Structures are given as structure tokens and as C-alpha cells.
Amino acid sequence: MTQSPPENAILSAWFETLGRFGMTPAIYSATGEVVRTFLEIGLEAVKIARLLDRIPPKSVVAIQLGNSERWPEVVLALWRRNLIPLPLGDMGPTELAVTLGTCRVAALVTNDGGPLIVHRRPVGDDAAQWLAPVPDFLKLTSGTTNAPRAVRFRADQLLADCEQICGTMGISSHDINFGVIPFSHSYGFSNLILPLLVLGVRLVVSDDRLPRAILDGLAQSRATVFPATPLLFQKLAEMEKPQEVPELRLCISAGAPLSRDTAGAFSVKFRLKVHTFYGASECGGIGYDATEPRRYEDGFVGTPLNGVSVESESDEPGPITVYGTAVGDGYFPDEDPAVLGGRSFIPGDLIQCTERGMYLLGRTSDLINVAGRKLNPLEVEVRLAEFPGVRQVVVFGVKSVLRGEEPVACVVADKGFVSEALLRHCQEHLSPWQMPRDVWVVAEIPATERGKINRRELAESYRTRIVSKAK
């Protein structure tokens, strides 16, 4: 098998992995069947590279494959052809068209459950023009806005992130990763795809996120590491008489804040701690709770990963600056050097740094401006969650003629719940300016496949509901 040029650090690491593991299993199905050996991944990458030979080097090629076993070989094939992968998740036609245009994508690779299809796209002469350093990889993110944009990475930065994650978490080639989180997202790519290529960490491929299917897959595949989201851990904790998963040793939660109640309920039922992992698309892993005692605190995201340093300008909650060799080079196509660049990144999170570690207290963009006073919705959510019958609560801001913005509480509650009683509870435990102007009771609060809740979208749904009721 002809090797590609060694300047791509991950390709170099892959050839070492291939030499070590060869014909041994690399990818399993959720039932434990071998889907790919390491050698088969390498051979498939060579075949796929032939489909890409007419795409100009350093062009962006988007990948939209769901949780397919073909991810590693497609990424390798693109790098062998000196192309720039851009992973994409599920999107509607309009969002997809905007993303492909914005990121100047020359081709889109899909499979739709069948053979790979390379969709060529007409692009201008600027498609392959890059200012140094030229990227090897793009991660899609919305940054601080809803408009799509990408983060530029070189292979050595991705390699550093993988080594920092696996080194801090103690993940090695002896482990089997259970892959049910989306491979296209930064979390899934860094925790599942890269460890396979770089360190030979075997991978179970699954796209069935039903709790029973996940437990069956964990048991049958004998997976040892389970990276998931708070929503998945919550669903598993709610199961009655779940089956044993004796091989599972490490549970990791990322993508959204993990509540103390969810973590505690899962630990009691499965006798395993859920380790909180905090990161961002722009810089990879930031913090990790490596402690073993099953002590949980809302918002706790551990200490910086090995090789990552964090600085805070104040003892008060506020933004942090993340430094490290895994930080991306910048945004594309629009730069934002004040936020990302020069091996540093400033997330839009409110972080409290303490001797024990870091606490995530919300997003700066989620702060509600109530008559000039900044209200962190988490402060209100904690109080509302104490009230009997409240199962889940999210607070967001809505426009107010008199006060700029006012908080509204969206609540999932048990039968017999009375909104007026919750408001009386708020009067006893919150300042008048922190009081929700309304309690919106719903059957379920929608979340993304990563378990994240978009407060802005929730506020828009609430506004639409109010308008329709007024008609």
C-alpha cells in the first residue's frame, strides 16, 4: 500500500497504527460483529481516493454519512488526496445549500445507506486559495451567531487534541469505544474517529439512540468506554430493571451541562461514575472531571486536560482564555482574531474557576438583560428545580417594553402541577427582578441530538405561541 506524504501528522500516526494492528478488528457493529479490520480500512481508503482524483488539492470536501463505519476510510482517502474534510450532520436542504456555499465546498460525499456518492459542485477559483497556514480539516460551528462558519485546523492540532483527551481520560488501544453520538460533531470525531486512527482504539458503530438499544449494544459489543450526552444518561437512568454492562468502565458526558440529579441517578442504577467533559469546536477538549468518588455538583466541569491551560481575568464568573496546541488557527470564511487565533480561544461561557476546578454557569449570550441588570438563567432554574413536581426547567428571556427583557420559565412537570404555586415559591426565593413573568408548561423540552437546548429557539416558540393565542 503506497503511503501518502508524511507531513500530515494523523496520516503518519495512522500508518503506525496500521503496522501495529493490521488484520485485527477495528470496527464492530452494535451486535459485536466485526465490520472492518484496520487493514480493510486502509484498503478501502485507497479505493475511495480514486473517486476523488479530479478534485483540485486543498479543496473542501464535505462528508455527510451519519454514523457509518465508512467515516475513518473516507477521512483517510481525503487526506491521501490532500483534500480538506468538512464533517456535516443532518441538515435540511436550505441549511445544507447555505453551508456548502459558505464553506466553498467542491464536493459532497454521501452514502444514503448504499455505496458512496461523490457529488461534485461548481466553485469559483477561490475554492483552493488559502492564506497560510493551509488547513487540513474544517469543523462546522455557528460561533456566537446562527450563521454557519468553519474552524480551520491542521492535522497536528487534531492529533494534539486526541492525545490530550485519551491521555487525560486513560483511553488506550485496550479499550472499545461505543459510538452512538454523532461522528460528524466535534465531540464524536475527536473522541471516536481520531482515537481509532491515531491510537488503535476500537470502535462500535451505532445510530440507534433508544435506551434499550444502547444497553443491548454496550453489552453485546463488550464496549469499555461510553461517550454520551446528558440526555442519553437521563434516559438510561429512567429505565426500569436495566441489564448489566459488565465490561463498561468509563462513562463520559459532554455536549450540554450534566445535572447532579441525572448523574446521581445513573450512578446508583449502573454503579459507574459519569465523568463530565467540557470542550468546544474551536479548541477541542478543555476540562475533565477525572475524580472517581461519585460526588456531583451542578455545572462542575473538572480541571484542564493535560496540555491545556486556562486563564481567568477575575475571581468572579466570566469568560476564560484557553491556550494549547489543539486550538484551531481561526474561523473560515470570516476571521475573528479577538476570539480565536494564536493558539488561544475565548469561549462564550461563564466560568467560575476555583481550587477544585471549573464550574460552567451558563453562556454570555444567554444572559437576560432585565432593566440593565444581567440575569443568569441558571440562577432561576436552580430555584425552580427545587419545587416539587418540576422535572425539567429552562429559563429564557423575552422582549419587554418596560424592562428590555423579562425571564420566562419553560417547565416539564408531573401531573397535578400548579403554575401559581411555583410562582409563589419564586416570590419566596428570588428577588422581584428575577421573577419569571410566565410559566410555560410543556410535555417535553426539545433538545438537539447532542442534548443541547437552544434558548433562543425556545423563546421564538414561546413568542409564536403568544401571538397565536392573541388572534
Short mmCIF file of C-alpha atoms in Angstrom, two decimals:
data_model
loop_
_atom_site.label_atom_id
_atom_site.label_comp_id
_atom_site.label_asym_id
_atom_site.label_seq_id
_atom_site.Cartn_x
_atom_site.Cartn_y
_atom_site.Cartn_z
CA MET A 1 0.00 0.00 0.00
CA THR A 2 1.58 3.28 -1.09
CA GLN A 3 1.94 5.71 1.79
CA SER A 4 0.97 9.35 1.49
CA PRO A 5 3.41 12.16 2.25
CA PRO A 6 4.31 12.28 5.97
CA GLU A 7 3.56 15.99 6.53
CA ASN A 8 0.02 15.15 7.67
CA ALA A 9 0.59 14.14 11.31
CA ILE A 10 -2.53 11.99 11.53
CA LEU A 11 -1.67 10.08 8.35
CA SER A 12 1.75 9.36 9.83
CA ALA A 13 0.12 8.15 13.06
CA TRP A 14 -2.34 6.05 11.05
CA PHE A 15 0.42 4.18 9.23
CA GLU A 16 1.97 3.33 12.59
CA THR A 17 -1.44 2.13 13.81
CA LEU A 18 -1.87 0.06 10.65
CA GLY A 19 1.54 -1.51 11.15
CA ARG A 20 0.75 -2.42 14.76
CA PHE A 21 -2.74 -3.86 14.33
CA GLY A 22 -3.09 -4.95 10.68
CA MET A 23 -5.69 -7.71 10.42
CA THR A 24 -7.10 -7.26 13.95
CA PRO A 25 -10.67 -5.94 14.34
CA ALA A 26 -11.05 -2.17 14.24
CA ILE A 27 -14.81 -1.53 13.91
CA TYR A 28 -17.72 -3.56 15.29
CA SER A 29 -21.46 -3.42 14.82
CA ALA A 30 -23.67 -2.92 17.88
CA THR A 31 -24.18 -6.72 17.98
CA GLY A 32 -20.43 -7.30 18.27
CA GLU A 33 -19.78 -8.44 14.70
CA VAL A 34 -16.52 -7.31 13.08
CA VAL A 35 -17.29 -4.74 10.36
CA ARG A 36 -13.73 -3.64 9.48
CA THR A 37 -10.19 -4.66 10.35
CA PHE A 38 -7.51 -2.00 10.37
CA LEU A 39 -6.14 -3.37 7.10
CA GLU A 40 -9.58 -3.22 5.50
CA ILE A 41 -9.91 0.43 6.49
CA GLY A 42 -6.60 1.14 4.76
CA LEU A 43 -7.56 -0.75 1.61
CA GLU A 44 -10.95 0.96 1.39
CA ALA A 45 -9.26 4.35 1.79
CA VAL A 46 -7.10 3.62 -1.27
CA LYS A 47 -10.19 2.69 -3.32
CA ILE A 48 -12.12 5.79 -2.24
CA ALA A 49 -9.17 8.05 -3.03
CA ARG A 50 -9.53 7.04 -6.69
CA LEU A 51 -13.03 8.58 -6.72
CA LEU A 52 -11.52 11.93 -5.73
CA ASP A 53 -8.63 12.22 -8.18
CA ARG A 54 -10.17 15.03 -10.23
CA ILE A 55 -10.84 17.36 -7.31
CA PRO A 56 -8.12 20.03 -7.01
CA PRO A 57 -5.81 19.64 -3.99
CA LYS A 58 -6.70 21.71 -0.90
CA SER A 59 -10.35 21.88 -1.92
CA VAL A 60 -13.01 21.47 0.78
CA VAL A 61 -14.96 18.21 0.60
CA ALA A 62 -17.98 17.81 2.88
CA ILE A 63 -18.83 14.41 4.43
CA GLN A 64 -22.43 13.53 5.31
CA LEU A 65 -22.59 9.85 6.24
CA GLY A 66 -24.49 9.63 9.53
CA ASN A 67 -22.87 7.15 11.93
CA SER A 68 -21.40 4.96 9.21
CA GLU A 69 -18.46 2.58 9.55
CA ARG A 70 -17.03 4.32 6.46
CA TRP A 71 -16.05 7.51 8.30
CA PRO A 72 -12.40 6.56 9.02
CA GLU A 73 -11.68 5.38 5.48
CA VAL A 74 -13.32 8.43 3.85
CA VAL A 75 -11.32 10.84 6.00
CA LEU A 76 -8.11 8.95 5.22
CA ALA A 77 -8.92 8.96 1.50
CA LEU A 78 -9.43 12.73 1.52
CA TRP A 79 -6.15 13.32 3.30
CA ARG A 80 -4.35 10.99 0.91
CA ARG A 81 -5.58 13.27 -1.90
CA ASN A 82 -4.54 16.40 0.02
CA LEU A 83 -8.18 17.47 0.39
CA ILE A 84 -9.86 19.18 3.36
CA PRO A 85 -12.66 17.21 5.09
CA LEU A 86 -15.69 19.09 6.45
CA PRO A 87 -17.98 16.78 8.51
CA LEU A 88 -21.70 17.58 8.33
CA GLY A 89 -24.61 16.27 10.38
CA ASP A 90 -28.27 16.07 9.42
CA MET A 91 -29.48 19.24 7.70
CA GLY A 92 -32.47 20.47 5.78
CA PRO A 93 -31.98 21.32 2.09
CA THR A 94 -31.79 25.08 2.68
CA GLU A 95 -29.30 24.82 5.55
CA LEU A 96 -27.19 22.38 3.55
CA ALA A 97 -27.11 24.65 0.49
CA VAL A 98 -26.09 27.66 2.61
CA THR A 99 -23.37 25.68 4.39
CA LEU A 100 -21.91 24.27 1.17
CA GLY A 101 -21.84 27.71 -0.37
CA THR A 102 -20.44 29.50 2.66
CA CYS A 103 -17.61 26.98 3.12
CA ARG A 104 -16.87 26.87 -0.66
CA VAL A 105 -17.31 23.11 -0.80
CA ALA A 106 -16.05 21.46 -4.00
CA ALA A 107 -17.74 18.09 -3.40
CA LEU A 108 -20.11 16.36 -1.01
CA VAL A 109 -19.66 12.67 -0.07
CA THR A 110 -22.84 10.80 0.91
CA ASN A 111 -23.98 7.19 1.01
CA ASP A 112 -27.70 7.09 1.94
CA GLY A 113 -27.24 3.56 3.24
CA GLY A 114 -25.67 2.39 -0.03
CA PRO A 115 -22.42 2.96 -1.95
CA LEU A 116 -20.52 6.19 -1.59
CA ILE A 117 -21.57 9.00 -3.91
CA VAL A 118 -19.32 11.98 -4.64
CA HIS A 119 -21.44 14.98 -5.63
CA ARG A 120 -19.22 17.50 -7.46
CA ARG A 121 -20.11 21.16 -7.08
CA PRO A 122 -19.17 24.15 -9.24
CA VAL A 123 -16.95 26.51 -7.28
CA GLY A 124 -15.00 29.61 -8.16
CA ASP A 125 -11.25 30.00 -8.47
CA ASP A 126 -11.03 30.98 -4.81
CA ALA A 127 -12.05 27.48 -3.65
CA ALA A 128 -8.44 26.30 -3.33
CA GLN A 129 -6.83 29.58 -2.27
CA TRP A 130 -5.76 29.70 1.37
CA LEU A 131 -3.64 32.03 3.41
CA ALA A 132 -1.00 30.26 5.49
CA PRO A 133 -1.29 28.10 7.43
CA VAL A 134 -3.30 25.97 5.00
CA PRO A 135 -5.89 23.86 6.86
CA ASP A 136 -6.13 20.06 6.78
CA PHE A 137 -9.60 19.95 8.31
CA LEU A 138 -12.66 22.13 8.97
CA LYS A 139 -15.16 21.87 11.82
CA LEU A 140 -18.55 23.47 11.34
CA THR A 141 -19.74 25.80 14.07
CA SER A 142 -22.13 28.71 14.41
CA GLY A 143 -19.80 30.58 16.78
CA THR A 144 -21.68 33.36 18.53
CA THR A 145 -24.27 33.64 15.73
CA ASN A 146 -26.58 31.25 13.95
CA ALA A 147 -24.77 31.71 10.62
CA PRO A 148 -22.64 28.71 9.60
CA ARG A 149 -18.89 29.09 9.63
CA ALA A 150 -15.98 26.71 9.99
CA VAL A 151 -12.90 26.43 12.20
CA ARG A 152 -9.57 25.81 10.47
CA PHE A 153 -7.35 23.03 11.81
CA ARG A 154 -4.07 21.48 10.83
CA ALA A 155 -3.54 17.76 11.40
CA ASP A 156 -1.05 18.29 14.22
CA GLN A 157 -3.68 20.27 16.16
CA LEU A 158 -6.22 17.45 15.78
CA LEU A 159 -3.55 14.97 16.84
CA ALA A 160 -2.77 17.03 19.94
CA ASP A 161 -6.45 17.11 20.90
CA CYS A 162 -6.77 13.33 20.51
CA GLU A 163 -3.66 12.68 22.61
CA GLN A 164 -4.79 15.14 25.30
CA ILE A 165 -8.24 13.57 25.52
CA CYS A 166 -7.07 9.96 25.58
CA GLY A 167 -4.13 10.70 27.87
CA THR A 168 -6.25 12.56 30.41
CA MET A 169 -9.09 10.01 30.32
CA GLY A 170 -6.83 6.96 30.29
CA ILE A 171 -8.17 5.60 26.98
CA SER A 172 -5.87 3.20 25.10
CA SER A 173 -5.83 0.54 22.39
CA HIS A 174 -7.10 -1.94 25.00
CA ASP A 175 -10.44 -0.09 25.00
CA ILE A 176 -13.52 -0.32 22.82
CA ASN A 177 -15.38 2.97 22.25
CA PHE A 178 -19.17 2.80 21.90
CA GLY A 179 -20.05 5.23 19.11
CA VAL A 180 -23.65 6.41 19.30
CA ILE A 181 -23.03 10.17 19.48
CA PRO A 182 -22.81 11.78 16.01
CA PHE A 183 -19.43 11.21 14.33
CA SER A 184 -19.86 14.48 12.43
CA HIS A 185 -19.75 16.63 15.56
CA SER A 186 -16.51 17.73 17.17
CA TYR A 187 -17.19 15.58 20.26
CA GLY A 188 -17.79 12.40 18.27
CA PHE A 189 -14.96 12.97 15.80
CA SER A 190 -12.35 13.72 18.48
CA ASN A 191 -13.44 11.00 20.93
CA LEU A 192 -14.27 8.22 18.46
CA ILE A 193 -12.79 8.59 14.96
CA LEU A 194 -9.39 10.08 15.82
CA PRO A 195 -8.56 7.63 18.65
CA LEU A 196 -9.12 4.75 16.20
CA LEU A 197 -6.80 6.28 13.59
CA VAL A 198 -4.14 7.59 15.96
CA LEU A 199 -4.04 5.05 18.80
CA GLY A 200 -5.88 1.99 17.54
CA VAL A 201 -8.84 2.39 19.91
CA ARG A 202 -11.52 0.08 18.53
CA LEU A 203 -14.95 1.47 17.69
CA VAL A 204 -18.52 0.22 17.88
CA VAL A 205 -20.74 1.89 15.27
CA SER A 206 -24.37 2.54 16.20
CA ASP A 207 -27.05 5.04 15.23
CA ASP A 208 -29.87 3.68 17.43
CA ARG A 209 -30.28 6.08 20.37
CA LEU A 210 -33.16 4.27 22.07
CA PRO A 211 -32.12 3.44 25.65
CA ARG A 212 -32.76 -0.30 25.34
CA ALA A 213 -30.81 -0.47 22.07
CA ILE A 214 -27.88 1.36 23.64
CA LEU A 215 -27.75 -1.05 26.59
CA ASP A 216 -28.02 -4.05 24.27
CA GLY A 217 -25.19 -2.65 22.16
CA LEU A 218 -22.97 -1.94 25.15
CA ALA A 219 -23.44 -5.47 26.43
CA GLN A 220 -23.13 -7.35 23.12
CA SER A 221 -20.14 -5.38 21.83
CA ARG A 222 -18.38 -5.53 25.22
CA ALA A 223 -17.59 -1.82 24.92
CA THR A 224 -15.46 -0.34 27.71
CA VAL A 225 -15.86 3.42 27.05
CA PHE A 226 -19.19 5.21 26.54
CA PRO A 227 -19.05 8.88 25.45
CA ALA A 228 -22.59 10.24 25.54
CA THR A 229 -24.74 13.28 26.30
CA PRO A 230 -26.71 14.21 29.43
CA LEU A 231 -29.94 13.37 27.61
CA LEU A 232 -28.80 9.81 26.94
CA PHE A 233 -27.67 9.32 30.54
CA GLN A 234 -31.03 10.65 31.72
CA LYS A 235 -32.94 8.20 29.51
CA LEU A 236 -30.80 5.29 30.72
CA ALA A 237 -31.24 6.31 34.36
CA GLU A 238 -35.02 6.29 33.91
CA MET A 239 -35.07 2.67 32.71
CA GLU A 240 -36.60 0.01 34.94
CA LYS A 241 -34.51 -3.10 35.60
CA PRO A 242 -31.76 -2.36 33.05
CA GLN A 243 -29.46 -5.17 32.02
CA GLU A 244 -25.87 -5.41 33.24
CA VAL A 245 -23.00 -3.97 31.20
CA PRO A 246 -20.06 -5.61 32.99
CA GLU A 247 -17.31 -4.58 30.55
CA LEU A 248 -18.15 -0.86 30.70
CA ARG A 249 -15.60 1.04 32.81
CA LEU A 250 -15.72 4.69 31.71
CA CYS A 251 -18.74 6.95 31.07
CA ILE A 252 -18.18 10.44 29.65
CA SER A 253 -20.77 13.21 29.35
CA ALA A 254 -20.37 16.25 27.09
CA GLY A 255 -22.29 18.43 24.67
CA ALA A 256 -24.51 20.06 27.32
CA PRO A 257 -24.48 20.63 31.10
CA LEU A 258 -24.91 17.44 33.15
CA SER A 259 -27.24 17.87 36.12
CA ARG A 260 -26.38 16.47 39.53
CA ASP A 261 -29.68 14.59 39.65
CA THR A 262 -29.12 12.85 36.31
CA ALA A 263 -25.54 11.89 37.13
CA GLY A 264 -26.52 10.61 40.57
CA ALA A 265 -29.45 8.57 39.30
CA PHE A 266 -27.29 6.92 36.63
CA SER A 267 -24.54 6.13 39.13
CA VAL A 268 -26.97 4.50 41.55
CA LYS A 269 -28.50 2.34 38.81
CA PHE A 270 -25.30 1.31 36.99
CA ARG A 271 -22.65 1.70 39.73
CA LEU A 272 -20.49 3.85 37.48
CA LYS A 273 -19.50 7.48 37.72
CA VAL A 274 -20.32 9.82 34.83
CA HIS A 275 -17.23 11.94 34.11
CA THR A 276 -18.05 15.41 32.83
CA PHE A 277 -16.11 16.56 29.77
CA TYR A 278 -16.04 20.20 28.66
CA GLY A 279 -14.84 21.34 25.25
CA ALA A 280 -15.51 23.47 22.19
CA SER A 281 -15.27 23.00 18.45
CA GLU A 282 -12.65 25.75 18.27
CA CYS A 283 -10.13 24.17 20.62
CA GLY A 284 -11.16 20.58 21.37
CA GLY A 285 -11.12 19.39 24.97
CA ILE A 286 -10.85 21.96 27.76
CA GLY A 287 -11.82 20.38 31.10
CA TYR A 288 -12.50 16.92 32.53
CA ASP A 289 -13.69 15.63 35.89
CA ALA A 290 -11.20 12.82 36.46
CA THR A 291 -12.20 12.22 40.09
CA GLU A 292 -13.55 8.77 40.94
CA PRO A 293 -15.72 9.45 44.03
CA ARG A 294 -19.33 9.84 42.91
CA ARG A 295 -19.61 13.42 44.05
CA TYR A 296 -21.61 15.58 41.68
CA GLU A 297 -22.17 19.33 41.57
CA ASP A 298 -24.26 21.16 39.01
CA GLY A 299 -22.01 22.87 36.49
CA PHE A 300 -18.74 21.24 37.57
CA VAL A 301 -16.56 20.52 34.51
CA GLY A 302 -13.32 19.46 36.20
CA THR A 303 -9.78 20.68 35.65
CA PRO A 304 -7.93 21.44 32.40
CA LEU A 305 -6.87 18.48 30.27
CA ASN A 306 -3.22 17.51 30.08
CA GLY A 307 -1.53 20.03 27.79
CA VAL A 308 -4.30 22.63 28.14
CA SER A 309 -4.01 25.81 30.19
CA VAL A 310 -6.84 28.13 31.19
CA GLU A 311 -6.68 31.73 32.40
CA SER A 312 -9.40 33.82 34.02
CA GLU A 313 -9.17 37.59 34.48
CA SER A 314 -11.23 37.62 37.67
CA ASP A 315 -12.36 35.52 40.62
CA GLU A 316 -15.91 36.30 39.55
CA PRO A 317 -17.73 34.18 36.93
CA GLY A 318 -16.77 35.28 33.45
CA PRO A 319 -15.06 34.26 30.20
CA ILE A 320 -11.82 32.27 30.22
CA THR A 321 -8.98 32.07 27.72
CA VAL A 322 -7.92 28.60 26.60
CA TYR A 323 -4.34 28.01 25.45
CA GLY A 324 -2.85 24.90 23.85
CA THR A 325 -1.51 23.14 20.79
CA ALA A 326 -5.00 21.84 19.90
CA VAL A 327 -6.54 25.30 19.42
CA GLY A 328 -7.62 25.96 15.82
CA ASP A 329 -5.99 28.58 13.61
CA GLY A 330 -9.12 30.66 13.03
CA TYR A 331 -12.58 30.87 11.52
CA PHE A 332 -13.44 30.49 7.85
CA PRO A 333 -14.52 32.38 5.82
CA ASP A 334 -14.77 35.24 8.35
CA GLU A 335 -11.96 35.71 10.85
CA ASP A 336 -12.49 36.75 14.48
CA PRO A 337 -8.94 37.07 15.91
CA ALA A 338 -10.17 38.60 19.17
CA VAL A 339 -11.87 35.27 19.94
CA LEU A 340 -9.80 32.64 18.10
CA GLY A 341 -6.20 32.70 16.89
CA GLY A 342 -2.58 32.50 18.01
CA ARG A 343 -3.15 29.23 19.92
CA SER A 344 -5.78 30.83 22.15
CA PHE A 345 -9.56 30.78 22.24
CA ILE A 346 -12.14 32.62 24.35
CA PRO A 347 -15.35 30.55 24.68
CA GLY A 348 -18.63 32.38 25.18
CA ASP A 349 -19.15 30.63 28.53
CA LEU A 350 -19.45 31.97 32.05
CA ILE A 351 -16.84 30.04 34.05
CA GLN A 352 -16.14 30.10 37.78
CA CYS A 353 -12.55 28.98 38.48
CA THR A 354 -11.96 27.52 41.96
CA GLU A 355 -9.32 25.43 43.71
CA ARG A 356 -11.35 22.30 42.97
CA GLY A 357 -11.80 23.09 39.29
CA MET A 358 -14.04 24.90 36.82
CA TYR A 359 -17.79 25.45 37.03
CA LEU A 360 -19.85 26.19 33.92
CA LEU A 361 -22.50 28.74 34.91
CA GLY A 362 -24.06 29.47 31.53
CA ARG A 363 -23.42 31.31 28.27
CA THR A 364 -22.73 35.02 27.99
CA SER A 365 -25.27 35.07 25.13
CA ASP A 366 -27.93 33.54 27.43
CA LEU A 367 -27.79 36.37 29.98
CA ILE A 368 -31.13 38.16 30.27
CA ASN A 369 -30.93 41.97 30.36
CA VAL A 370 -33.62 42.92 32.89
CA ALA A 371 -33.73 46.72 33.08
CA GLY A 372 -29.94 46.89 32.76
CA ARG A 373 -29.25 44.07 35.22
CA LYS A 374 -27.72 40.85 33.86
CA LEU A 375 -29.66 37.77 34.95
CA ASN A 376 -28.06 34.35 34.55
CA PRO A 377 -30.97 31.98 33.78
CA LEU A 378 -29.24 29.16 35.68
CA GLU A 379 -29.74 31.09 38.93
CA VAL A 380 -33.50 30.98 38.39
CA GLU A 381 -33.51 27.39 37.10
CA VAL A 382 -31.84 26.10 40.27
CA ARG A 383 -34.59 27.60 42.41
CA LEU A 384 -37.41 26.38 40.18
CA ALA A 385 -35.98 22.85 40.06
CA GLU A 386 -36.31 22.67 43.87
CA PHE A 387 -40.08 22.87 43.66
CA PRO A 388 -41.92 19.51 43.97
CA GLY A 389 -43.23 18.21 40.67
CA VAL A 390 -40.79 20.09 38.44
CA ARG A 391 -38.98 17.51 36.30
CA GLN A 392 -37.13 19.87 33.96
CA VAL A 393 -36.95 23.64 33.61
CA VAL A 394 -35.33 26.07 31.18
CA VAL A 395 -35.44 29.86 31.63
CA PHE A 396 -35.04 32.25 28.71
CA GLY A 397 -35.56 35.94 28.05
CA VAL A 398 -38.32 37.61 26.06
CA LYS A 399 -38.63 41.23 24.98
CA SER A 400 -40.33 43.65 27.34
CA VAL A 401 -41.41 47.21 26.60
CA LEU A 402 -40.74 48.39 30.15
CA ARG A 403 -37.69 46.34 31.18
CA GLY A 404 -35.93 45.39 27.93
CA GLU A 405 -36.22 41.68 28.67
CA GLU A 406 -38.04 39.50 31.17
CA PRO A 407 -37.48 35.86 32.14
CA VAL A 408 -39.94 33.11 31.23
CA ALA A 409 -39.81 29.59 32.68
CA CYS A 410 -40.48 26.59 30.43
CA VAL A 411 -41.35 23.62 32.64
CA VAL A 412 -41.89 19.89 32.29
CA ALA A 413 -43.87 18.80 35.36
CA ASP A 414 -45.70 15.90 36.97
CA LYS A 415 -49.47 15.57 36.94
CA GLY A 416 -51.21 17.89 39.37
CA PHE A 417 -48.60 20.64 38.95
CA VAL A 418 -49.97 24.17 39.53
CA SER A 419 -48.12 27.10 37.93
CA GLU A 420 -49.40 29.58 40.51
CA ALA A 421 -47.83 27.55 43.30
CA LEU A 422 -44.48 27.64 41.52
CA LEU A 423 -44.71 31.42 41.18
CA ARG A 424 -45.40 31.72 44.92
CA HIS A 425 -42.27 29.62 45.50
CA CYS A 426 -40.34 32.06 43.31
CA GLN A 427 -41.57 35.02 45.35
CA GLU A 428 -40.10 33.40 48.46
CA HIS A 429 -36.71 32.55 46.98
CA LEU A 430 -35.98 35.09 44.24
CA SER A 431 -35.61 38.85 44.06
CA PRO A 432 -38.53 40.64 42.36
CA TRP A 433 -36.45 41.46 39.28
CA GLN A 434 -35.55 37.75 38.87
CA MET A 435 -39.17 36.56 38.92
CA PRO A 436 -40.41 34.80 35.76
CA ARG A 437 -43.26 36.73 34.18
CA ASP A 438 -44.81 33.46 33.00
CA VAL A 439 -44.61 29.68 33.49
CA TRP A 440 -44.99 27.75 30.24
CA VAL A 441 -45.81 24.09 30.91
CA VAL A 442 -44.88 21.67 28.10
CA ALA A 443 -44.80 17.89 27.68
CA GLU A 444 -41.16 17.92 26.55
CA ILE A 445 -38.44 20.50 26.04
CA PRO A 446 -36.87 19.92 22.61
CA ALA A 447 -33.13 19.24 22.52
CA THR A 448 -30.60 18.59 19.77
CA GLU A 449 -29.07 15.16 19.26
CA ARG A 450 -26.19 16.37 21.46
CA GLY A 451 -28.62 17.10 24.27
CA LYS A 452 -28.33 20.88 23.94
CA ILE A 453 -31.26 23.23 24.36
CA ASN A 454 -31.37 26.39 22.26
CA ARG A 455 -32.86 29.13 24.44
CA ARG A 456 -33.26 31.47 21.51
CA GLU A 457 -35.33 28.93 19.57
CA LEU A 458 -37.36 28.20 22.70
CA ALA A 459 -38.04 31.92 23.13
CA GLU A 460 -39.18 32.15 19.50
CA SER A 461 -41.56 29.20 20.02
CA TYR A 462 -42.97 30.95 23.08
CA ARG A 463 -43.42 34.21 21.16
CA THR A 464 -45.21 32.36 18.35
CA ARG A 465 -47.48 30.69 20.90
CA ILE A 466 -48.39 34.03 22.49
CA VAL A 467 -49.11 35.61 19.11
CA SER A 468 -51.34 32.73 18.03
CA LYS A 469 -53.30 32.83 21.30
CA ALA A 470 -53.88 36.57 20.86
CA LYS A 471 -55.53 36.06 17.44
#
